[in-house]
Coordinates of C-alpha atoms and ligand atoms in Angstrom, one line a residue:
X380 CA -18.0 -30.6 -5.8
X381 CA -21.8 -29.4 -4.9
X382 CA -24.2 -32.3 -5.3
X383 CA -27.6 -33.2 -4.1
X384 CA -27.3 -35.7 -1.6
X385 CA -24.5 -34.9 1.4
X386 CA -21.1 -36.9 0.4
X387 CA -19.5 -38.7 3.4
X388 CA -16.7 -37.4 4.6
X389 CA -13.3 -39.0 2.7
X390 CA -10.1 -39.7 4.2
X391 CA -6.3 -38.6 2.9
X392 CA -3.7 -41.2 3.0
X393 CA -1.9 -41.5 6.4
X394 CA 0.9 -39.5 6.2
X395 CA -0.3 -36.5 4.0
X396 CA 1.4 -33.2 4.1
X397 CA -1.2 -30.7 4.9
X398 CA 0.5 -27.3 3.9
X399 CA 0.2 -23.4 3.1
X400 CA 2.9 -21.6 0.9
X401 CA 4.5 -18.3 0.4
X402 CA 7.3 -16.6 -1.6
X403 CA 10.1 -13.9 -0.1
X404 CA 9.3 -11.0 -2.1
X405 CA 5.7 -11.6 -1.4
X406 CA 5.5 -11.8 2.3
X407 CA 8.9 -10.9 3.7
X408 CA 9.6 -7.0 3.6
X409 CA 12.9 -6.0 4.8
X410 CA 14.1 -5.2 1.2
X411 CA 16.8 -3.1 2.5
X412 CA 17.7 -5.2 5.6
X413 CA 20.4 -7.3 6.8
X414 CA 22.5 -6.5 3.8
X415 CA 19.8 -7.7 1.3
X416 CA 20.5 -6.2 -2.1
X417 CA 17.7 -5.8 -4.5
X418 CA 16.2 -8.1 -6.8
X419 CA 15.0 -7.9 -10.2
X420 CA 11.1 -7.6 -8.2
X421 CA 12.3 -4.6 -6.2
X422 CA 13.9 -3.0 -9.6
X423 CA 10.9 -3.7 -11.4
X424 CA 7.8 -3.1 -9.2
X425 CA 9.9 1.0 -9.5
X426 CA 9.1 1.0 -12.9
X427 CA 6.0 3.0 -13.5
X428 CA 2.9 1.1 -15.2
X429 CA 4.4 -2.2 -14.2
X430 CA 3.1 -2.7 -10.8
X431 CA -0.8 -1.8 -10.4
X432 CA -1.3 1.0 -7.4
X433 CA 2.9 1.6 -8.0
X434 CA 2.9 -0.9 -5.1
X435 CA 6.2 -2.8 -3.8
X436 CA 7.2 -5.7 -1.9
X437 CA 9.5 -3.1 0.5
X438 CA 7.5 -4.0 3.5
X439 CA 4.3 -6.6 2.2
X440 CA 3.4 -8.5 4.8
X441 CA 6.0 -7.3 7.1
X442 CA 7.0 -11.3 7.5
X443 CA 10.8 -10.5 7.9
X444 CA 9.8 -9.1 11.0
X445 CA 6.6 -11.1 12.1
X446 CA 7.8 -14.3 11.4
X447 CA 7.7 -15.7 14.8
X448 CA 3.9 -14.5 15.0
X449 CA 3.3 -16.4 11.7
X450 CA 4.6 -19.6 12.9
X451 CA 2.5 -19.5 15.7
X452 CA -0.5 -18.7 13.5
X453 CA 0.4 -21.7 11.4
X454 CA 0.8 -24.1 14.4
X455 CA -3.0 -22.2 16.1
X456 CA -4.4 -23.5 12.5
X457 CA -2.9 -27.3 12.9
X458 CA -0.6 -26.8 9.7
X459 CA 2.2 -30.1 9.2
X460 CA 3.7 -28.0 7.0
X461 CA 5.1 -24.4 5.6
X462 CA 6.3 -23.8 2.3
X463 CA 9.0 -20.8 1.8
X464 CA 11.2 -19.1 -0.3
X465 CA 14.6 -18.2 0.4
X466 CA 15.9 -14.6 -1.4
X467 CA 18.0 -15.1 -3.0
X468 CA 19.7 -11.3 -2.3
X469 CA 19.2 -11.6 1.1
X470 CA 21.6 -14.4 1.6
X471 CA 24.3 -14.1 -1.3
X472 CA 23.8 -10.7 -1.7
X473 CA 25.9 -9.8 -5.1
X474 CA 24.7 -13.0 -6.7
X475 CA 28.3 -14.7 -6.5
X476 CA 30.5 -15.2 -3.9
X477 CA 30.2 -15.2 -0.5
X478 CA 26.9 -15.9 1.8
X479 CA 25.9 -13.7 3.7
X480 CA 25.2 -14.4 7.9
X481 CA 22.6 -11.9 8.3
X482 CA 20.4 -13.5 5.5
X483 CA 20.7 -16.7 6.6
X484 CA 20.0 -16.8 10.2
X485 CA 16.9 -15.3 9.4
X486 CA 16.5 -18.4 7.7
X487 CA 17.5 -20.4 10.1
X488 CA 15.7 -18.7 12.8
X489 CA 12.6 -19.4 10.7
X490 CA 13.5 -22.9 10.4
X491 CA 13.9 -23.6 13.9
X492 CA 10.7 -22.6 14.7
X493 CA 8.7 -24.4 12.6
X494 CA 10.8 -27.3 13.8
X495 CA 10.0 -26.5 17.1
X496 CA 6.4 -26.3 16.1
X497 CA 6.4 -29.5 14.9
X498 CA 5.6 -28.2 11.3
X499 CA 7.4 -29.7 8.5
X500 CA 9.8 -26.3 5.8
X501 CA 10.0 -27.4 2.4
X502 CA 12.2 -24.8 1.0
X503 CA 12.4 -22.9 -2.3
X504 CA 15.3 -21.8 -3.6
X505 CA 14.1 -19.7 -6.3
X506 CA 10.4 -18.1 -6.6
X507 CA 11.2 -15.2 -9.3
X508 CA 13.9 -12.6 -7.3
X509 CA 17.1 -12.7 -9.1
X510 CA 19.4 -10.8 -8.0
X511 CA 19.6 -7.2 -10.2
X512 CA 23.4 -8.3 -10.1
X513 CA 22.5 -11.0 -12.4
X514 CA 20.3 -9.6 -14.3
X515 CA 22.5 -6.6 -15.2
X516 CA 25.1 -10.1 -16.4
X517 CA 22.2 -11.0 -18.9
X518 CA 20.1 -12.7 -16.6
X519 CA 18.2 -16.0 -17.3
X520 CA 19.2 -15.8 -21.2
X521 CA 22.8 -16.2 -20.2
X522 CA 24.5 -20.1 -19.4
X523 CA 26.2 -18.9 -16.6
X524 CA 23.4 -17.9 -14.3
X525 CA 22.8 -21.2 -14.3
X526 CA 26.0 -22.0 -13.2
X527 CA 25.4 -19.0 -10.3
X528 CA 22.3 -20.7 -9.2
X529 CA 24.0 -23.7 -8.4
X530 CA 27.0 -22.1 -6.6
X531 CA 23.8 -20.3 -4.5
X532 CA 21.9 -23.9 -4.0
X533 CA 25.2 -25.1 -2.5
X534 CA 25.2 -22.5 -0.5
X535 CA 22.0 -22.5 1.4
X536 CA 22.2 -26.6 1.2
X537 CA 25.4 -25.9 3.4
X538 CA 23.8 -23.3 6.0
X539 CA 20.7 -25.5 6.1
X540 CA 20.8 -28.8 5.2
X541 CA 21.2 -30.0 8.7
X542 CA 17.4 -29.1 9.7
X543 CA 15.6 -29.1 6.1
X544 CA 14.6 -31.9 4.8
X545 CA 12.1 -31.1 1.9
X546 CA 13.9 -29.1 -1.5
X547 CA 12.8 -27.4 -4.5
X548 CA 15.1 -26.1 -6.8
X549 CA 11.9 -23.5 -8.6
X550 CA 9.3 -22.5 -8.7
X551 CA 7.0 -22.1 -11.9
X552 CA 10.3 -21.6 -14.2
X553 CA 7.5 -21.0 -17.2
X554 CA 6.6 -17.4 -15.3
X555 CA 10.1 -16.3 -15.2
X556 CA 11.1 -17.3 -18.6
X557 CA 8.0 -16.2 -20.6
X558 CA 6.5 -14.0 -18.5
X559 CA 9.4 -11.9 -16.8
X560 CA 11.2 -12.1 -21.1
X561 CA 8.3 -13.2 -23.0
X562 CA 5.6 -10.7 -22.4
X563 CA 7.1 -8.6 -20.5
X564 CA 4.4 -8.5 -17.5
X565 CA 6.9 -9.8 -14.7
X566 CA 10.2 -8.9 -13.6
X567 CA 12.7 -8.4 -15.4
X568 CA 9.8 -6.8 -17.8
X569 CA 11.9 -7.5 -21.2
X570 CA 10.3 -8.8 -24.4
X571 CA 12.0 -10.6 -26.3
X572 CA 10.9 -14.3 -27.7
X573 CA 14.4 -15.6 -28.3
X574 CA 15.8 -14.4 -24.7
X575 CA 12.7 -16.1 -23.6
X576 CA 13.3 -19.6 -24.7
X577 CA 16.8 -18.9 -23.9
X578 CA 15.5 -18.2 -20.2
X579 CA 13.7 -21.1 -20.3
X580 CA 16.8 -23.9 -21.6
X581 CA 19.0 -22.0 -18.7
X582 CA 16.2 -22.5 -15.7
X583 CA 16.3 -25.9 -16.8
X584 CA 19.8 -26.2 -16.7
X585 CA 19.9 -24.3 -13.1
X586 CA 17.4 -26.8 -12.1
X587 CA 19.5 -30.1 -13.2
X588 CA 22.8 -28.2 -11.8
X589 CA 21.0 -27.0 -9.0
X590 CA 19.8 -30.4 -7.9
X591 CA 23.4 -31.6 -8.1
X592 CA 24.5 -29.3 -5.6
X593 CA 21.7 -30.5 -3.3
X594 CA 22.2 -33.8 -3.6
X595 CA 26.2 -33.5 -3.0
X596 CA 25.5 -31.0 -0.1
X597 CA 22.6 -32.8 1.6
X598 CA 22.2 -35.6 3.8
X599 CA 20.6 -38.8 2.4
X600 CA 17.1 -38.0 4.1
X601 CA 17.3 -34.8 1.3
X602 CA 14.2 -35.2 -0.9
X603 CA 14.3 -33.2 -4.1
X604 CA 12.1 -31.2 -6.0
X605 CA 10.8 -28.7 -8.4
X606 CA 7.6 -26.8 -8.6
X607 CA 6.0 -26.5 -12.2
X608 CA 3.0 -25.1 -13.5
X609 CA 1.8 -27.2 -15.9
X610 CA -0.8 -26.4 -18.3
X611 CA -3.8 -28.1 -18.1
X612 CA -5.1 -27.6 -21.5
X613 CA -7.8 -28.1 -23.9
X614 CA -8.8 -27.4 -27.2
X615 CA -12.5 -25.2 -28.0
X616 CA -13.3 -28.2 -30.3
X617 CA -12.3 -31.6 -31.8
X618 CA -10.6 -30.1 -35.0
X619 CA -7.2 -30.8 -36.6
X620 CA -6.8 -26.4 -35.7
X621 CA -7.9 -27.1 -32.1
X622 CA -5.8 -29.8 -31.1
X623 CA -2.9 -28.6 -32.5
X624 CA -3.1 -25.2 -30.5
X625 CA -3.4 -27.3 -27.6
X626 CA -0.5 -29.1 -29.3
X627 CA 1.7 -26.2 -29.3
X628 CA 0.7 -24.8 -26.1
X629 CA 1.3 -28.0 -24.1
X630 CA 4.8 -28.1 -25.5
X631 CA 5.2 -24.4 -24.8
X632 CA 3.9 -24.7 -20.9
X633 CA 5.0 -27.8 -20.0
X634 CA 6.3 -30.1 -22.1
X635 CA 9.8 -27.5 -22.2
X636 CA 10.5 -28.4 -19.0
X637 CA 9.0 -31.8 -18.1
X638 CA 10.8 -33.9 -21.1
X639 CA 14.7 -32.3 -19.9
X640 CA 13.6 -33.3 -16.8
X641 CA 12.0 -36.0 -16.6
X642 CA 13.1 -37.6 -19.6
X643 CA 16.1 -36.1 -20.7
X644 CA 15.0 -34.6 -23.9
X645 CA 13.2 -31.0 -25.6
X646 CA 10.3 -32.4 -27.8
X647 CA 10.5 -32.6 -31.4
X648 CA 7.5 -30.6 -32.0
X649 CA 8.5 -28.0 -29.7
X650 CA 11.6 -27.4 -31.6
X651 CA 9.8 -27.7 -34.5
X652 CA 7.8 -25.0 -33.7
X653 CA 10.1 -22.4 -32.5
X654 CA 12.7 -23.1 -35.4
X655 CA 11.9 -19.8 -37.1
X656 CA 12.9 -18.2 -34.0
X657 CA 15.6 -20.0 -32.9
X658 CA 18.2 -23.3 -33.4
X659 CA 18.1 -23.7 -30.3
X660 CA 22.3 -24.3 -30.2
X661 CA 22.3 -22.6 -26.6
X662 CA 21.5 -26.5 -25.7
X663 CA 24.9 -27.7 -25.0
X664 CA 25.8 -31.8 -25.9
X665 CA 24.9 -33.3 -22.4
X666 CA 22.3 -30.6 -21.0
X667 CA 19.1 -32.8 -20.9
X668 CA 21.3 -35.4 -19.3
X669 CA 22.3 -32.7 -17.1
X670 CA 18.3 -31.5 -16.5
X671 CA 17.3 -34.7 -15.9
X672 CA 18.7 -35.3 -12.5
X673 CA 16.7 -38.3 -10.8
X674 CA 13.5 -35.9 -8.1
X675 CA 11.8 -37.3 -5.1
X676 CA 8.9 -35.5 -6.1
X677 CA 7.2 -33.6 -8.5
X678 CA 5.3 -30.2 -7.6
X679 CA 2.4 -28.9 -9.4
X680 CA 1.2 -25.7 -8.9
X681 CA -2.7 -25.5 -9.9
X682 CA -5.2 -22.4 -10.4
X683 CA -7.2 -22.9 -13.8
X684 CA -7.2 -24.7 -16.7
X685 CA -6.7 -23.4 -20.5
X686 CA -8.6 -23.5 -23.4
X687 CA -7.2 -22.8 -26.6
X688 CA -8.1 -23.0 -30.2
X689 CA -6.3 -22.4 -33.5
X690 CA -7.3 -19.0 -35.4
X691 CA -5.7 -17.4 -38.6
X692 CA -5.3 -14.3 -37.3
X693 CA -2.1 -13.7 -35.8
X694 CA -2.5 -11.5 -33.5
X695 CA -5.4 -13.7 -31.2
X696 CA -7.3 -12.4 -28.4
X697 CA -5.8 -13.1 -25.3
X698 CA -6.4 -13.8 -21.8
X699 CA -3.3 -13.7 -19.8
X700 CA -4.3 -12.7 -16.6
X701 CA -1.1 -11.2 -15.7
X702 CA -2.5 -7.5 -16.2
X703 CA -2.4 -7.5 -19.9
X704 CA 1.0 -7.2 -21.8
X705 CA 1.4 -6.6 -25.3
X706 CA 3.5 -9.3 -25.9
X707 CA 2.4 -12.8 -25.7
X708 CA 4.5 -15.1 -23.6
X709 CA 3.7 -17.9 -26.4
X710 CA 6.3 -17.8 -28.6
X711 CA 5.9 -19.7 -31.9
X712 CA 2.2 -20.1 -31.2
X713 CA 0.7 -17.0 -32.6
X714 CA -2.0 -18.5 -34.0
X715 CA -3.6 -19.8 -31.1
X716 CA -6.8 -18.0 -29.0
X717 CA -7.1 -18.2 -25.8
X718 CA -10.9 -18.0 -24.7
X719 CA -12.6 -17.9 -21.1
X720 CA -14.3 -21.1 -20.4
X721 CA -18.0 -20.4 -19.0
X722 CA -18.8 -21.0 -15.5
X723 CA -17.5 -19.1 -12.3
X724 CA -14.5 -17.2 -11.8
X725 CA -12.4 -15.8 -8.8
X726 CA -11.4 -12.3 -8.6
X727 CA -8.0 -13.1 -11.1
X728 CA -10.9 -13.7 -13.7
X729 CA -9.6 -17.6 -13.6
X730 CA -11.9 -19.9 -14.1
X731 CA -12.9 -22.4 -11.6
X732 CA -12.7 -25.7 -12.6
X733 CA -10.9 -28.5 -10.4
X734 CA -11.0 -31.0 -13.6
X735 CA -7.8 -29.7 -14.5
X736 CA -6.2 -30.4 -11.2
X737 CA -7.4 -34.0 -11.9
X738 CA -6.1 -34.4 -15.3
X739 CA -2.9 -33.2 -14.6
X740 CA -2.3 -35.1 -11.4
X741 CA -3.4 -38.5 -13.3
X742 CA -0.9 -37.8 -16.1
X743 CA 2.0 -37.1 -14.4
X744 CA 1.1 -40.0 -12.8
X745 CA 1.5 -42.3 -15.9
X746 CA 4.1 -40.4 -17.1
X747 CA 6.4 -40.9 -14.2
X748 CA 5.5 -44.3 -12.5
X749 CA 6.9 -44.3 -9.1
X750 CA 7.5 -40.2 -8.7
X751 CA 5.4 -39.1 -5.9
X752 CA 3.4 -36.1 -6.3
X753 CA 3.1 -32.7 -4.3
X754 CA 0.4 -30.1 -5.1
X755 CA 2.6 -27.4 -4.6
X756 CA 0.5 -24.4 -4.5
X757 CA -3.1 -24.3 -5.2
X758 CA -5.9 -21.6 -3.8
X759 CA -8.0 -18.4 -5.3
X760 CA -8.5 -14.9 -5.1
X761 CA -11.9 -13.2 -4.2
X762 CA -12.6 -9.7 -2.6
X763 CA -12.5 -10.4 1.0
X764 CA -13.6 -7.9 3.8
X765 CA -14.1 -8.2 7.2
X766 CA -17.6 -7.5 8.2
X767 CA -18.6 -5.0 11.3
X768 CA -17.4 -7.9 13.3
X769 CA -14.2 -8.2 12.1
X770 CA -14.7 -11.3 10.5
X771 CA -14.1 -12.7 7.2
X772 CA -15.8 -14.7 5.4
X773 CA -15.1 -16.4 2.5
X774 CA -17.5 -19.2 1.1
X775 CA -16.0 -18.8 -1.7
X776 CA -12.8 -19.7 -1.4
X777 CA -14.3 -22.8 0.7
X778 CA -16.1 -24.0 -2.6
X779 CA -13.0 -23.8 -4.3
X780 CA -10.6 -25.3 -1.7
X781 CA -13.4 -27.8 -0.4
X782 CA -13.5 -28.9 -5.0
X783 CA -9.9 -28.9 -5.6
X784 CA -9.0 -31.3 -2.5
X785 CA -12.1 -33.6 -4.0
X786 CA -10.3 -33.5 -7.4
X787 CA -6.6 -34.8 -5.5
X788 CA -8.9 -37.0 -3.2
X789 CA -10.4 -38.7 -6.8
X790 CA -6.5 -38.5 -8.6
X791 CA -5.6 -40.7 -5.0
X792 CA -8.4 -43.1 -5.5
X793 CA -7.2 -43.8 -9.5
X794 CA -4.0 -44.3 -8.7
X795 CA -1.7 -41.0 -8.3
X796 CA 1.0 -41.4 -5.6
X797 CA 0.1 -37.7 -4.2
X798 CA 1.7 -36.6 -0.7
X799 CA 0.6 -33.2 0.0
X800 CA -1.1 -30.4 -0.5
X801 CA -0.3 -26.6 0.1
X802 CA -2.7 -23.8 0.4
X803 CA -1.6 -20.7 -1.8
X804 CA -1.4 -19.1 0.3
X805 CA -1.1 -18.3 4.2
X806 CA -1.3 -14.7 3.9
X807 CA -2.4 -12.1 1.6
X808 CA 0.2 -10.8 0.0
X809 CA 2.1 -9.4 -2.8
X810 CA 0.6 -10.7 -6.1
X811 CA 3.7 -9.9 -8.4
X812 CA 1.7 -7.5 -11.1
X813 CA -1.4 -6.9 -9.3
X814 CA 0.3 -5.6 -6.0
X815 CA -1.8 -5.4 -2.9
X816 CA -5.0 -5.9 -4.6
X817 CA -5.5 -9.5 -4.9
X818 CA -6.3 -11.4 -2.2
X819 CA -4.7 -15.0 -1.9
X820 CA -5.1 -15.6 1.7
X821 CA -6.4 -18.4 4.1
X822 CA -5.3 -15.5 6.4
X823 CA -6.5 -11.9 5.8
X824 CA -4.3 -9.2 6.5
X825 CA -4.7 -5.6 7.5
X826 CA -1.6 -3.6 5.4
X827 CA -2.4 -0.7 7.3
X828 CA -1.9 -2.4 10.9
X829 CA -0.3 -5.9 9.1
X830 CA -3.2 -7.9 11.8
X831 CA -3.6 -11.0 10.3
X832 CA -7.3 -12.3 11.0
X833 CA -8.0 -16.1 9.7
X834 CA -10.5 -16.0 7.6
X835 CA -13.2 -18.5 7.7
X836 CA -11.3 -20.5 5.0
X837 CA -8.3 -20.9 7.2
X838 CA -10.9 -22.6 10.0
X839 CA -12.3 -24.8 8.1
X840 CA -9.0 -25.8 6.3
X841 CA -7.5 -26.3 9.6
X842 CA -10.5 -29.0 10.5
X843 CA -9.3 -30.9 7.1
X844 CA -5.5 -30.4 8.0
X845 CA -6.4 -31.6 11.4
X846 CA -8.3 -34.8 10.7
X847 CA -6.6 -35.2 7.5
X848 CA -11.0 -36.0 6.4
X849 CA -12.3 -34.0 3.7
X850 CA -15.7 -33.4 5.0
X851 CA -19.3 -33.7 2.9
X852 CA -19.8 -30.1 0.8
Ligands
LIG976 C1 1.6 -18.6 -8.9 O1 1.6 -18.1 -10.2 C2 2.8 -18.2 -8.2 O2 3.7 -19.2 -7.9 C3 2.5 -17.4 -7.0 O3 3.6 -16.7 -6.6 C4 1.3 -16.5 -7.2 O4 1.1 -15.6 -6.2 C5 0.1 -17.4 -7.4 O5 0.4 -18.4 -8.4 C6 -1.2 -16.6 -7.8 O6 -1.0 -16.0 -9.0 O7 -2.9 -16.7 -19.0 O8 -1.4 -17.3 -20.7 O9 -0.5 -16.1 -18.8 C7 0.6 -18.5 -11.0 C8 0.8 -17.9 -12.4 C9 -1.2 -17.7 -13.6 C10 0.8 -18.6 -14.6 C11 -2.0 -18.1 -14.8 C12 -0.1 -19.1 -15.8 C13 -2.0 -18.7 -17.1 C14 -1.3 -18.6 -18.4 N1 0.0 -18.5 -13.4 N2 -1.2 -18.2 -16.0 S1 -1.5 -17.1 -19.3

């Protein structure tokens, strides 16, 4: 972070995974090709009012098509490694049954030439596109999608497991649960608090099932994973009202899917909680056990911290920034605020504030001796432009990158086992609910001509990925 006198530059341990990351529906395009069926995204984004601008992920960044272009980009830029989804449509198209070859040799195309790049895929099976197939079954509130996501992990490990070596079942299972049948603001857009939790015991149950598959599928070198999105919390103020939101909050955002599987049990309090909306008897005898299936690593996706504090009123001010549903995706917690910290923010209206990166890196640390760490996704939006030039520049998304890698440089030095780092994200691209409009990229690109022009975050990022040296700020 900004101080008076010039840091010296600080190095990463030997080793480190210096990454960027993208999803499928958010990059790829080619809804309608190679027999890829839609998704609950491209079903959703058609809804009027969901999607600001009406805009889709039908073509976004065109990646279906330019992925050989974006490998080389990535290798021009010194990346060691590229994070991905796989669709889930595009390579078992009906949700069930059979793969499909068209889907996955794009996949293995994509593969190869990372490999050949010498840049390492870790690959995610799930980053929010269900199948509509699925979803018209019941979706995430039903058991057996679980069971389908499994069957689909098996799957891919077959076609792939031969050349991948880095896994993740999910990604940010909180967002499809409570966001896409919580509040409504993400596909599948349904609202409903019960169908939420439900969501949320059966993503944790695809994740324990999925990692199964894996793990019988794969090769020994397989290293396992899931992608969270932990809530880095804090309460307005020291009182009894404060901590408790916090409380509730940390149970809701994290806590629901760390303790199944990590630990092989829902909390108490969470349950607690939530008992006036549900008895939770969708959790089967055996499902933690099931959930907690042994990882190789533990993502954590990071943007912003929280800060909460209890209130009376029960319908709270809110912050989601997810475009502002009606529902909150915080079931049994209705009488908790949600307030902007002060200080600067990026173009989401997130605050900036690498503390939280920190603190959550350092408890997972001493929660889970001896399970390495992967910052999964981390990165911010701001209103880039190119100038007459051409260029881009983006100093601000410098400060933030250049503060957050100082805040995983200082949860190294105390002690957390962290092994890489991925820039969210390569590209602009599709930002679920805020379509086109929000800029993630190290890479800015043109959606009228799809050029992709680094910005000056992507060169500078590229020096630390190179030297693996945080310089001085
Ligand atoms: C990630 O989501 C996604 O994995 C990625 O696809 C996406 O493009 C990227 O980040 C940028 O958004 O205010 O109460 O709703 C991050 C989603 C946003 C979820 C902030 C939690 C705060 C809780 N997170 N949100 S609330």
């Amino acid at each position: 972070s900004p101080s008076t006198s010039p840091s010296p530059s600080v190095n990463f341990p030997p080793g480190f995974l210096w990454g960027a990351a993208t999803a499928a529906y958010q990059v790829e395009g080619g809804a309608r090709e190679g027999g890829r069926t839609p998704s609950i995204w491209d079903v959703f984004a058609r809804i009027p009012g969901k999607v600001l601008g009406g805009d889709t992920g039908d073509t976004a960044t065109d990646h279906y098509h330019r992925h050989h272009e974006d490998v080389a980009l990535m290798a021009e830029l010194g990346l060691g490694a590229y994070r991905f989804s796989v669709s889930w449509p595009r390579v078992q198209p009906t949700g069930r049954g059979p793969a499909s070859r068209h889907g996955l040799d794009f996949y293995r195309a994509l593969v190869d030439d990372l490999l050949a790049h010498g840049i390492q895929p870790m690959l995610t099976l799930y980053h929010w596109d269900l199948p509509q197939e699925l979803e018209a079954a019941g979706g995430w509130p039903e058991r057996e999608t679980a069971h389908r996501f499994a069957d689909y992990a098996h799957l891919v490990a077959e076609a792939l497991g031969d050349r991948v070596e880095l896994w993740t079942t999910l990604n940010e299972p909180w967002c499809s649960a409570f966001l896409g049948y919580g509040s409504g603001v993400h596909a599948p857009g349904r609202t409903d608090e019960v169908a939420a939790l439900r969501a949320a015991h059966h993503l944790n149950l695809a994740h324990g099932l999925g990692a199964a598959a894996l793990r019988a599928a794969l090769p020994g070198r397989a290293r396992l994973s899931v992608a969270l999105n932990p809530s880095a919390v804090r309460a307005r103020t020291a009182s009894p009202e404060d901590v408790d939101a916090a409380r509730r909050v940390d149970a809701l955002a994290t806590r629901i899917f760390t303790d199944p599987m990590l630990h092989g049990v829902y909390p108490e309090d969470l349950l607690a909680d939530t008992a006036g909306i549900t008895d939770w008897s969708f959790v089967y005898d055996g499902d933690p056990d099931t959930i907690n299936h042994p990882l190789d690593a533990l993502g954590i996706n990071y943007y912003a911290p929280t800060v909460v504090s209890g209130t009376t009123d029960s319908r709270p001010s809110r912050t989601d920034g997810h475009g502002g549903g009606e529902r909150s995706p915080w079931p049994g917690a209705d009488r908790v605020a949600f307030h902007q910290p002060p200080g600067k923010r990026t173009a989401m209206d997130w605050s900036v504030d690498p503390t939280g990166l920190y603190d959550l890196l350092t408890r997972f640390a001493r929660e889970a001796p001896g399970l390495p760490l992967v910052v999964t996704e981390n990165g911010a939006a701001y209103d880039d432009k190119p100038d007459g030039d051409g260029v881009v520049h983006d100093p601000d998304r410098i400060a933030y990158l250049h503060a957050h890698l100082d805040a995983v440089r200082r949860a190294i030095a105390d002690g957390a086992d962290v092994r890489g780092y991925f820039l969210w994200s390569l590209l602009d691209n599709f930002e679920w609910a805020y379509g086109y409009s929000k800029r993630f990229g190290a890479v800015y690109v043109d959606y009228a001509t799809q050029a992709r022009t680094p910005k000056s975050s992507a060169r500078w990022y590229s020096q630390v990925a190179r030297s693996g040296q945080l310089p001085p700020f």
